mmCIF file of C-alpha atoms in Angstrom:
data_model
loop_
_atom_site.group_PDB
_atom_site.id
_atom_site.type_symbol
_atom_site.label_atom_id
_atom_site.label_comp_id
_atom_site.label_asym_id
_atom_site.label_seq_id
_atom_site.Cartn_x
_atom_site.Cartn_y
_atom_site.Cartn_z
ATOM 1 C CA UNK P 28 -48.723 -3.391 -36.443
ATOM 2 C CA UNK P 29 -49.705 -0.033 -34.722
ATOM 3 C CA UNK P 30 -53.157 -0.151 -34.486
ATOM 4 C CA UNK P 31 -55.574 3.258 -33.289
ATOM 5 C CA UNK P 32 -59.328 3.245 -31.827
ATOM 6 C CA UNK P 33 -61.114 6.101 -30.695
ATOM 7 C CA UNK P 34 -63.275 5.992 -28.205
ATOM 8 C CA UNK P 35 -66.138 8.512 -26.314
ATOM 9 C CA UNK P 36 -69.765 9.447 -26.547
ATOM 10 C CA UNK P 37 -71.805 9.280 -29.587
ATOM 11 C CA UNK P 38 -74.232 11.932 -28.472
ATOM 12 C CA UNK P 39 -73.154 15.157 -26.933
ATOM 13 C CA UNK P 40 -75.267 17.935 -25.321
ATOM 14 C CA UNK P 41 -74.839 21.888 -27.385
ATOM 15 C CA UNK P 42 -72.443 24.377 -25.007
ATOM 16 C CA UNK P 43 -71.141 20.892 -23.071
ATOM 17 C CA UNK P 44 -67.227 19.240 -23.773
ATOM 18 C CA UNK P 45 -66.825 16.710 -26.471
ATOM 19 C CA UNK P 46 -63.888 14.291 -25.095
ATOM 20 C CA UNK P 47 -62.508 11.577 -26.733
ATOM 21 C CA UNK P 48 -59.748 9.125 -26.532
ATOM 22 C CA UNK P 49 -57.207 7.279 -28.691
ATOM 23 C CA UNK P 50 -56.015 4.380 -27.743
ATOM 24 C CA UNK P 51 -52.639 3.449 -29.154
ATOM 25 C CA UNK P 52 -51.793 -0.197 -29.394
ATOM 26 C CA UNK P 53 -49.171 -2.778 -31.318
ATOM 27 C CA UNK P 54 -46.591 -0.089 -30.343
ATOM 28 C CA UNK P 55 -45.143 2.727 -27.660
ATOM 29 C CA UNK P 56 -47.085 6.296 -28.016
ATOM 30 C CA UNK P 57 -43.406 7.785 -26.697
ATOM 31 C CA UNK P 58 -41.415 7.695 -30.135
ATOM 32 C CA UNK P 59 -39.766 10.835 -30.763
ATOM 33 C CA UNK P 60 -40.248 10.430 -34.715
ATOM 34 C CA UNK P 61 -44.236 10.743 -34.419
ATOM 35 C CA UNK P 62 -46.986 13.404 -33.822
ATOM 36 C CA UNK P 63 -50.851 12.115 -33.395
ATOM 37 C CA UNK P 64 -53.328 13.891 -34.409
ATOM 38 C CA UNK P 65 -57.090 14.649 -34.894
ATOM 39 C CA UNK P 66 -58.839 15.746 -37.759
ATOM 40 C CA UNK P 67 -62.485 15.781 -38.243
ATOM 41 C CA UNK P 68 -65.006 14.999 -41.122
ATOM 42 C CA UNK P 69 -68.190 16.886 -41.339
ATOM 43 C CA UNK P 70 -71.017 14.857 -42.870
ATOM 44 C CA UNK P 71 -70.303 14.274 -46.598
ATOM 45 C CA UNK P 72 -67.788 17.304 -46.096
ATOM 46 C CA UNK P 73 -63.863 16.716 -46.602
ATOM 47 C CA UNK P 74 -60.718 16.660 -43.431
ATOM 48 C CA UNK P 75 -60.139 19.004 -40.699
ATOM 49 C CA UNK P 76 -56.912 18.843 -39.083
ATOM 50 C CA UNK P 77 -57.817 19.608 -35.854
ATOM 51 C CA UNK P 78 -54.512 19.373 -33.730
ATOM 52 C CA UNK P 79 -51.272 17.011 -32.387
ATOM 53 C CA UNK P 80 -49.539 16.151 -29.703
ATOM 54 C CA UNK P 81 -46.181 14.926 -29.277
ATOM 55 C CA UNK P 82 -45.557 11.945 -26.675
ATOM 56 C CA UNK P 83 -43.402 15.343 -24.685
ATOM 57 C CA UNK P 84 -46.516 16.903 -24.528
ATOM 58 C CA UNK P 85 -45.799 19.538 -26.807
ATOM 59 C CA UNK P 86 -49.358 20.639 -28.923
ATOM 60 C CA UNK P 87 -50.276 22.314 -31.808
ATOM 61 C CA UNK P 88 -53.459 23.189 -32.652
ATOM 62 C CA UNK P 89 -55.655 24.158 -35.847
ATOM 63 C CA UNK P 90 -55.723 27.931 -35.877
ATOM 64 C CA UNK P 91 -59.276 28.076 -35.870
ATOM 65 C CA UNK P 92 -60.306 25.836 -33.617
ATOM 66 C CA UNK P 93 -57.433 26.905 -31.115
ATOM 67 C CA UNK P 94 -59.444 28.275 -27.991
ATOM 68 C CA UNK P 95 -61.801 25.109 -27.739
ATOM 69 C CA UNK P 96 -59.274 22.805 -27.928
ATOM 70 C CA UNK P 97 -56.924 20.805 -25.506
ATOM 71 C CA UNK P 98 -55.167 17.792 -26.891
ATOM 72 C CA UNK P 99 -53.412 15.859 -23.779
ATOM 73 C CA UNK P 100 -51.409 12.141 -23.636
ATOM 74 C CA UNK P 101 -51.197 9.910 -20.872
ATOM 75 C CA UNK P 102 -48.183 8.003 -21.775
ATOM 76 C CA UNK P 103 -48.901 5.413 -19.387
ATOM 77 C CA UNK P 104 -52.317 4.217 -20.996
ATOM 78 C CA UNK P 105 -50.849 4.616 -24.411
ATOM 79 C CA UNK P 106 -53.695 6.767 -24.963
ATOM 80 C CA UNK P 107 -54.168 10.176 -26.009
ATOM 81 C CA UNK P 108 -56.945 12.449 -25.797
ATOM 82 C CA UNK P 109 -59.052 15.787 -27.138
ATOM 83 C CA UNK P 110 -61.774 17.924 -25.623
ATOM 84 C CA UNK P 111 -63.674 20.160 -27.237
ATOM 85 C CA UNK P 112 -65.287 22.891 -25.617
ATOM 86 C CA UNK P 113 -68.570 24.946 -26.084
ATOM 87 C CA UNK P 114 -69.890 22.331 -28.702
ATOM 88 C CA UNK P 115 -72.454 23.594 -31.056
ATOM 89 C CA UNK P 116 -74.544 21.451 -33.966
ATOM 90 C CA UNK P 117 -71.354 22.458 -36.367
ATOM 91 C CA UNK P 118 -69.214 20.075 -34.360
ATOM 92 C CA UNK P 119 -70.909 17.167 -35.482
ATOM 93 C CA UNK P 120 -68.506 15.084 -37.501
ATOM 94 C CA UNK P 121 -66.771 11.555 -37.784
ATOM 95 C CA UNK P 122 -63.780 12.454 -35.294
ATOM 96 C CA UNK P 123 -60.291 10.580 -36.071
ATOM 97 C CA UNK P 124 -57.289 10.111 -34.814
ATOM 98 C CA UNK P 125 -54.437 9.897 -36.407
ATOM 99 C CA UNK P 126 -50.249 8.971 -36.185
ATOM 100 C CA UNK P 127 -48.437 11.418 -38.066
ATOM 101 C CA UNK P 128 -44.849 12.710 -38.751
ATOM 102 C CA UNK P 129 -43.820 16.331 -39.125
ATOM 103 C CA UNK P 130 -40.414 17.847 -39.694
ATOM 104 C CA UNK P 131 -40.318 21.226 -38.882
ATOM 105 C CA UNK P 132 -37.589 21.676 -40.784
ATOM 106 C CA UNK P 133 -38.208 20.825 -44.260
ATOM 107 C CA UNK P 134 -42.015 20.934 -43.588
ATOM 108 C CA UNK P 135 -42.741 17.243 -44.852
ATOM 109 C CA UNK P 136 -45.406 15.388 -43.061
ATOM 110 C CA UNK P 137 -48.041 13.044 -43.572
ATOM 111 C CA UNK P 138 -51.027 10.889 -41.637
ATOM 112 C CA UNK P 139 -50.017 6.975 -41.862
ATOM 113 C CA UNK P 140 -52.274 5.245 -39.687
ATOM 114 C CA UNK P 141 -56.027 6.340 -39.115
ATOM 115 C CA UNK P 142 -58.001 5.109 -36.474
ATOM 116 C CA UNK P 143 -61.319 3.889 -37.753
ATOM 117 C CA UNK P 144 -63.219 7.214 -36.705
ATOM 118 C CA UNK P 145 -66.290 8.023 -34.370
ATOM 119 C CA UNK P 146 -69.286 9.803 -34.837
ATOM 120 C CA UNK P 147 -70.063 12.563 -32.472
ATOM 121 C CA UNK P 148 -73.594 13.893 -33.000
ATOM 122 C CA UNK P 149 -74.034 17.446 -31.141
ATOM 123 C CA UNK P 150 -77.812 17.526 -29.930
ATOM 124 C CA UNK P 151 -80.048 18.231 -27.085
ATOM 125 C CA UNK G 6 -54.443 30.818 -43.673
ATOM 126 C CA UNK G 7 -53.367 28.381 -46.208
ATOM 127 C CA UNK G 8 -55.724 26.607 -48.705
ATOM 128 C CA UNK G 9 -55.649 24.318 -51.067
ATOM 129 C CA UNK G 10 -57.679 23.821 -53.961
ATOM 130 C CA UNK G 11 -58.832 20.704 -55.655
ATOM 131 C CA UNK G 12 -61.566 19.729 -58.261
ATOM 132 C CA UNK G 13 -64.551 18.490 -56.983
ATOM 133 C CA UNK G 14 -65.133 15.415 -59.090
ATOM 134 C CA UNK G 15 -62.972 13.591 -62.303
ATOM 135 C CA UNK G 16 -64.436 10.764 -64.367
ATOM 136 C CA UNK G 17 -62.041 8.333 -65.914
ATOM 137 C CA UNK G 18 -62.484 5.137 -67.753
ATOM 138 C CA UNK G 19 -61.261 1.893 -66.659
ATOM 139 C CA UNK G 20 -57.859 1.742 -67.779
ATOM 140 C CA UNK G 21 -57.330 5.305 -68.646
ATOM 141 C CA UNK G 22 -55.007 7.487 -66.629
ATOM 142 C CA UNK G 23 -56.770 10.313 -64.079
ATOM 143 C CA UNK G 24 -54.812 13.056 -62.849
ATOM 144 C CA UNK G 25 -56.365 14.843 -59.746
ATOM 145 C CA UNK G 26 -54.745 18.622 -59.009
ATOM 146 C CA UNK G 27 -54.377 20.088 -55.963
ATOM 147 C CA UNK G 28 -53.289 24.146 -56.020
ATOM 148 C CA UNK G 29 -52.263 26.325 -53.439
ATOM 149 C CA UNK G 30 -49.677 29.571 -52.948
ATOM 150 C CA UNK G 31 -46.592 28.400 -54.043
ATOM 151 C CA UNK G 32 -47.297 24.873 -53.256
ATOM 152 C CA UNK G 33 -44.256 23.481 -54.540
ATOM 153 C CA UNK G 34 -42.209 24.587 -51.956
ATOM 154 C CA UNK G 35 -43.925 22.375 -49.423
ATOM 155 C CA UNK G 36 -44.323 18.770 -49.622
ATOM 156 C CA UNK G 37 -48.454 17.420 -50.597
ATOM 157 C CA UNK G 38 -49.065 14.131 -49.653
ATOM 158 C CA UNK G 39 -52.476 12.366 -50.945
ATOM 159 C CA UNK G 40 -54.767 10.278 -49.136
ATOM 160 C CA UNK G 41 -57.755 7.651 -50.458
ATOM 161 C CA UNK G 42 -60.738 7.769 -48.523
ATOM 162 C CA UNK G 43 -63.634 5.395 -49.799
ATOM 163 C CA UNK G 44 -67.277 5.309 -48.722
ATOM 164 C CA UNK G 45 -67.423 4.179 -44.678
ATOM 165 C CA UNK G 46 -63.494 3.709 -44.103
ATOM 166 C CA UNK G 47 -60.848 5.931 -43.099
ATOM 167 C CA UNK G 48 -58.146 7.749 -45.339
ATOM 168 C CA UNK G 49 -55.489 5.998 -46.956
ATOM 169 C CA UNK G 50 -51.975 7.613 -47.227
ATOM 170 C CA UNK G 51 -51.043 7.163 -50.715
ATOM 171 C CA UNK G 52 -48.578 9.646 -51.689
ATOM 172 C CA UNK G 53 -46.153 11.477 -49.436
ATOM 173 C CA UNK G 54 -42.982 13.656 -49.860
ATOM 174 C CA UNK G 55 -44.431 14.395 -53.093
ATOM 175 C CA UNK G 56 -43.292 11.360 -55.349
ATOM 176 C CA UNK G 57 -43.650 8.644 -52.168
ATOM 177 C CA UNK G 58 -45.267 5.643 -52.243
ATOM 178 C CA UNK G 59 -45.946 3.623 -49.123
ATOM 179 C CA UNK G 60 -45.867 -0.236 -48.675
ATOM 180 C CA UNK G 61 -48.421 -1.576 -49.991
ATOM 181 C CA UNK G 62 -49.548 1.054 -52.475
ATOM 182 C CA UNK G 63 -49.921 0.102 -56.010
ATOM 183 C CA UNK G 64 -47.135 1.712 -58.845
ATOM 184 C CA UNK G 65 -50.079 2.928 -60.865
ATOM 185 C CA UNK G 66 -50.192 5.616 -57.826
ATOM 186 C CA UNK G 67 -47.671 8.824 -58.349
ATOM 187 C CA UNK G 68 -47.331 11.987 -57.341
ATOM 188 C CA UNK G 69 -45.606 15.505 -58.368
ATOM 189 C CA UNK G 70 -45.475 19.114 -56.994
ATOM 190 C CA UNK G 71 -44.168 22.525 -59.056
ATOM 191 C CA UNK G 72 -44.747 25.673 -58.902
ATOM 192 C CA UNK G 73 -48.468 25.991 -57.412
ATOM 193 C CA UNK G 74 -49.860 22.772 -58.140
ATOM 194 C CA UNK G 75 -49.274 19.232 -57.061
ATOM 195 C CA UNK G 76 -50.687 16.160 -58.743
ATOM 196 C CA UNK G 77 -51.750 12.735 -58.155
ATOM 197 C CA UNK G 78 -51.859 10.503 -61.247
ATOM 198 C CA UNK G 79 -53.284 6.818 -61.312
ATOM 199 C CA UNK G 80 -52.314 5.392 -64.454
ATOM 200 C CA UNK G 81 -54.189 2.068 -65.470
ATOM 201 C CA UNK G 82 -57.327 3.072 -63.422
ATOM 202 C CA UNK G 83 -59.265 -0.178 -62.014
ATOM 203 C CA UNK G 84 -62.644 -0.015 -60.838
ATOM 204 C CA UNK G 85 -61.369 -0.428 -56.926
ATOM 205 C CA UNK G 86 -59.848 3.481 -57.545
ATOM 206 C CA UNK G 87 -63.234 5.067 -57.520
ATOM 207 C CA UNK G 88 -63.024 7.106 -54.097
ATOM 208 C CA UNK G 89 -62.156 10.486 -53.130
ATOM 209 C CA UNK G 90 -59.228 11.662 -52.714
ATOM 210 C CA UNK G 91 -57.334 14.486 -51.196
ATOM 211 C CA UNK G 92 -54.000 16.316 -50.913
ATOM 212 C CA UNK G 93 -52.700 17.426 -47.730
ATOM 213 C CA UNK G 94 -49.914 19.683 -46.775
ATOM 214 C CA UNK G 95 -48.195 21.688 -43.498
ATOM 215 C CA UNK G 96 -47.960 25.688 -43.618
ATOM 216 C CA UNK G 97 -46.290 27.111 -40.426
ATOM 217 C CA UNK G 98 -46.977 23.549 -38.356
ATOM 218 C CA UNK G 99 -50.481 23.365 -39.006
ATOM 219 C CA UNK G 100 -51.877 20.628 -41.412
ATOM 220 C CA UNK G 101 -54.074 21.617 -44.473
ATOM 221 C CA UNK G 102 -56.222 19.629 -46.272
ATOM 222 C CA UNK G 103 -58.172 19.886 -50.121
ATOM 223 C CA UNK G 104 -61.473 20.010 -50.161
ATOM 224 C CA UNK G 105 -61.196 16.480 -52.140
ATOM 225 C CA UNK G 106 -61.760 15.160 -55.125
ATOM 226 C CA UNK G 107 -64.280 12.651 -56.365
ATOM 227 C CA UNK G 108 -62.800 10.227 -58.838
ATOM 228 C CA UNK G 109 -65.503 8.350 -61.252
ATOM 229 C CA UNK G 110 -64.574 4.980 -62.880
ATOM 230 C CA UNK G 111 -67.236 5.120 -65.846
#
């Protein structure tokens, strides 16, 4: 079964790039059907879809987050990847990723398979 | 941008039924899904398309969306329910999430 794992640094320096990586395995990253995602949890705060990617490369990102973030794949690795830029204490948060589906169309979607999330701490 | 509301905490007894809302702008013509998240582990999709249930997901688990308001309903509530839980739903590509609910097995 499709399993995800994040990995990164724990610890991350204010005004520095948090980057992380998902690493996809028990099945291809390049299936047209999927999105993957992260989405963020604030200490004893609630989700915070932060952005996808599709295996083409195509991105979409959370609104408000939209000028720190990049979301890139490397289809090769089976991995796929976010950096956040210009950190500050407020981006501390269990980061996941996430395989989703979205149909543009009738606007169903949903998040099936979580990776088991990472805390990034956001400190000098 | 989009929001969606939900109840900060519901207390049900052990085999009682607990219904969790989740409201937002004419809701009902999107599709919520609902995810489980207990203490230390990652969300669990539980509802999706509305009225879905995954593999694996109990029956007591459903799900329905009308006008501004979608709901989750465990009927039979066991002990192992107690978690929070939250709706989730797309406006204009970008994924929304409730603020989540706390659900109390007393």
């Amino acid at each position: 079964q499709v399993q995800l794992q994040e990995s990164g640094p724990g610890l991350v320096k204010p005004s520095q790039t948090l980057s992380l990586t998902c690493t996809v395995s028990g099945g291809s990253i390049s299936t047209d059907f999927y999105y993957w995602s992260w989405i963020r949890q604030h200490p004893g705060k609630g989700l915070e879809w932060i952005g996808y990617i599709h295996y083409s490369g195509s991105t979409h990102y959370n609104p408000s987050l939209k000028s720190l973030v990049t979301i890139s794949v490397d289809t090769s690795k089976n991995q796929f990847s976010l950096k956040l830029s210009s950190v500050t204490a407020a981006d501390t948060a269990v980061y996941y990723c996430a395989r989703g589906y979205y149909d543009i169309l009738t606007g169903s979607g949903a998040f099936d398979i979580w990776g088991q999330g990472t805390m990034v701490t956001v400190s000098s | 941008s989009y929001e969606l509301t939900q109840p900060p905490s519901v207390s049900v007894s052990p085999g009682q039924t607990a219904s969790i809302t989740c409201s937002g702008d004419e809701l009902g013509d999107k599709y919520a899904c609902w995810y489980q998240q207990k203490p230390g582990q990652s969300p669990v999709l539980v509802i999706y398309q509305d009225t879905k249930r995954p593999s694996g997901i109990p029956e007591r688990f459903s799900g329905s969306n009308s006008g501004n308001t979608a709901t989750l309903t465990i009927s039979g509530t066991q002990a192992l329910d107690e978690a929070d839980y939250y709706c989730q739903a797309w406006d204009s590509s970008t994924a929304v999430f409730g603020g989540g609910t706390k659900v109390t097995v007393l």
